[in-house]
Short mmCIF file of C-alpha atoms in Angstrom, two decimals:
data_model
loop_
_atom_site.label_atom_id
_atom_site.label_comp_id
_atom_site.label_asym_id
_atom_site.label_seq_id
_atom_site.Cartn_x
_atom_site.Cartn_y
_atom_site.Cartn_z
CA MET E 1 -21.26 33.45 41.24
CA ARG E 2 -23.52 36.52 41.58
CA VAL E 3 -26.60 34.35 41.19
CA GLN E 4 -25.47 31.96 43.91
CA ILE E 5 -24.66 34.78 46.35
CA LEU E 6 -27.98 36.53 45.71
CA LYS E 7 -29.92 33.27 45.92
CA GLU E 8 -28.39 32.41 49.28
CA TYR E 9 -29.07 35.91 50.60
CA VAL E 10 -32.71 35.87 49.47
CA LYS E 11 -33.36 32.38 50.85
CA GLU E 12 -31.86 33.37 54.22
CA HIS E 13 -33.34 36.86 54.67
CA PHE E 14 -36.65 37.07 52.80
CA PRO E 15 -39.84 36.05 54.62
CA ALA E 16 -40.96 33.75 51.78
CA THR E 17 -39.74 32.94 48.27
CA PRO E 18 -42.50 31.22 46.28
CA VAL E 19 -41.64 32.96 42.98
CA LEU E 20 -37.93 32.28 43.36
CA ASP E 21 -38.68 28.65 44.27
CA TYR E 22 -40.78 28.35 41.11
CA ALA E 23 -37.99 29.93 39.01
CA LEU E 24 -35.47 27.47 40.46
CA ALA E 25 -37.80 24.55 39.67
CA VAL E 26 -38.09 25.80 36.09
CA GLU E 27 -34.29 26.10 35.95
CA LYS E 28 -33.96 22.40 36.88
CA ILE E 29 -36.12 21.50 33.90
CA THR E 30 -34.46 23.86 31.43
CA THR E 31 -30.90 22.91 32.40
CA SER E 32 -31.78 19.23 32.01
CA LYS E 33 -32.60 20.03 28.38
CA LYS E 34 -29.76 22.46 27.72
CA PRO E 35 -27.07 23.27 30.32
CA ASN E 36 -26.87 26.98 29.50
CA LEU E 37 -30.60 27.66 30.11
CA ILE E 38 -29.95 28.89 33.64
CA LEU E 39 -31.66 31.39 35.90
CA ASN E 40 -29.51 34.47 35.32
CA VAL E 41 -28.98 37.39 37.68
CA ASP E 42 -31.74 39.47 36.06
CA GLY E 43 -34.24 36.63 36.44
CA LEU E 44 -33.25 36.03 40.03
CA ILE E 45 -33.57 39.73 40.91
CA GLY E 46 -36.98 39.88 39.23
CA ALA E 47 -38.23 36.82 41.12
CA ALA E 48 -36.82 38.11 44.41
CA VAL E 49 -38.40 41.54 44.05
CA VAL E 50 -41.79 40.00 43.28
CA ASP E 51 -41.39 37.84 46.39
CA LEU E 52 -40.65 40.97 48.43
CA LEU E 53 -43.62 42.83 46.99
CA ARG E 54 -45.96 39.93 47.69
CA CYS E 55 -44.58 38.52 50.94
CA SER E 56 -42.90 41.31 52.91
CA GLY E 57 -46.11 42.59 54.46
CA CYS E 58 -45.32 46.12 53.25
CA PHE E 59 -47.77 46.02 50.34
CA THR E 60 -51.29 44.81 49.86
CA ALA E 61 -51.82 42.18 47.18
CA GLU E 62 -53.37 44.89 45.00
CA GLU E 63 -50.42 47.25 45.48
CA ALA E 64 -47.91 44.51 44.70
CA GLN E 65 -49.79 43.57 41.53
CA GLU E 66 -50.02 47.21 40.46
CA TYR E 67 -46.24 47.68 40.79
CA ILE E 68 -45.68 44.56 38.71
CA GLU E 69 -48.20 45.59 36.04
CA ILE E 70 -46.88 49.14 35.62
CA GLY E 71 -43.40 47.76 34.90
CA ALA E 72 -41.65 48.87 38.08
CA LEU E 73 -39.21 45.96 37.71
CA ASN E 74 -37.93 47.42 34.44
CA GLY E 75 -36.45 50.31 36.40
CA LEU E 76 -34.26 47.88 38.34
CA PHE E 77 -32.78 46.47 35.14
CA VAL E 78 -32.23 49.96 33.69
CA LEU E 79 -30.52 51.00 36.92
CA GLY E 80 -28.17 48.00 36.81
CA ARG E 81 -27.26 48.64 33.18
CA THR E 82 -26.70 52.33 33.91
CA ILE E 83 -24.32 51.55 36.78
CA GLY E 84 -22.41 49.17 34.50
CA PHE E 85 -22.23 51.77 31.73
CA ILE E 86 -20.86 54.36 34.17
CA GLY E 87 -18.29 51.82 35.37
CA HIS E 88 -17.10 51.16 31.80
CA TYR E 89 -16.92 54.90 31.12
CA LEU E 90 -14.87 55.55 34.27
CA ASP E 91 -12.54 52.61 33.50
CA GLN E 92 -11.86 53.95 30.01
CA LYS E 93 -11.15 57.43 31.37
CA ARG E 94 -8.95 56.08 34.19
CA LEU E 95 -6.97 53.91 31.78
CA LYS E 96 -6.68 56.87 29.39
CA GLN E 97 -8.35 54.90 26.62
CA GLY E 98 -10.44 56.59 24.01
CA LEU E 99 -14.15 56.18 24.54
CA TYR E 100 -15.60 53.46 22.35
CA ARG E 101 -17.58 54.74 19.41
CA HIS E 102 -19.52 52.20 17.37
CA PRO E 103 -19.22 52.67 13.57
CA TRP E 104 -21.92 55.08 12.43
CA ASP E 105 -22.96 52.86 9.50
CA ASP E 106 -23.88 50.07 11.93
CA ILE E 107 -26.25 52.22 13.97
CA SER E 108 -27.77 54.69 11.53
CA TYR E 109 -31.21 53.88 10.24
CA ILE E 110 -32.66 55.09 6.98
CA LEU E 111 -36.42 55.25 6.90
CA PRO E 112 -38.20 53.76 3.92
CA GLU E 113 -39.19 56.48 1.46
CA ALA E 114 -42.91 56.00 2.15
CA MET E 115 -42.41 56.77 5.83
CA MET E 116 -40.27 59.83 5.07
CA GLU E 117 -43.05 61.28 2.92
CA GLU E 118 -45.53 60.96 5.81
CA ALA E 119 -43.22 62.81 8.21
#
């Protein structure tokens, strides 16, 4: 549902969508091979932001490429995950549930002895 809403918004309001169009063409091929190989919300946002960088007229081609190469898109994904994490935290507090703590044995990492000697 989110993908469809975002896709419609981008197609209606963005000046051009060559990267999104390409991603949608790839999706047609991948879903013909396996139905769950869809363009997800992260992929759609990435394609849309690249289209904005390249086609909005606000950036030169060099500036747009620089933003892509330095990993500026990663910040968008981190931001989305952070907002989701905060939402889960607030829901747990509001519902008076204990905060989830993953078992320590599943997340602790013991360095190999050779690496510990170097440190």
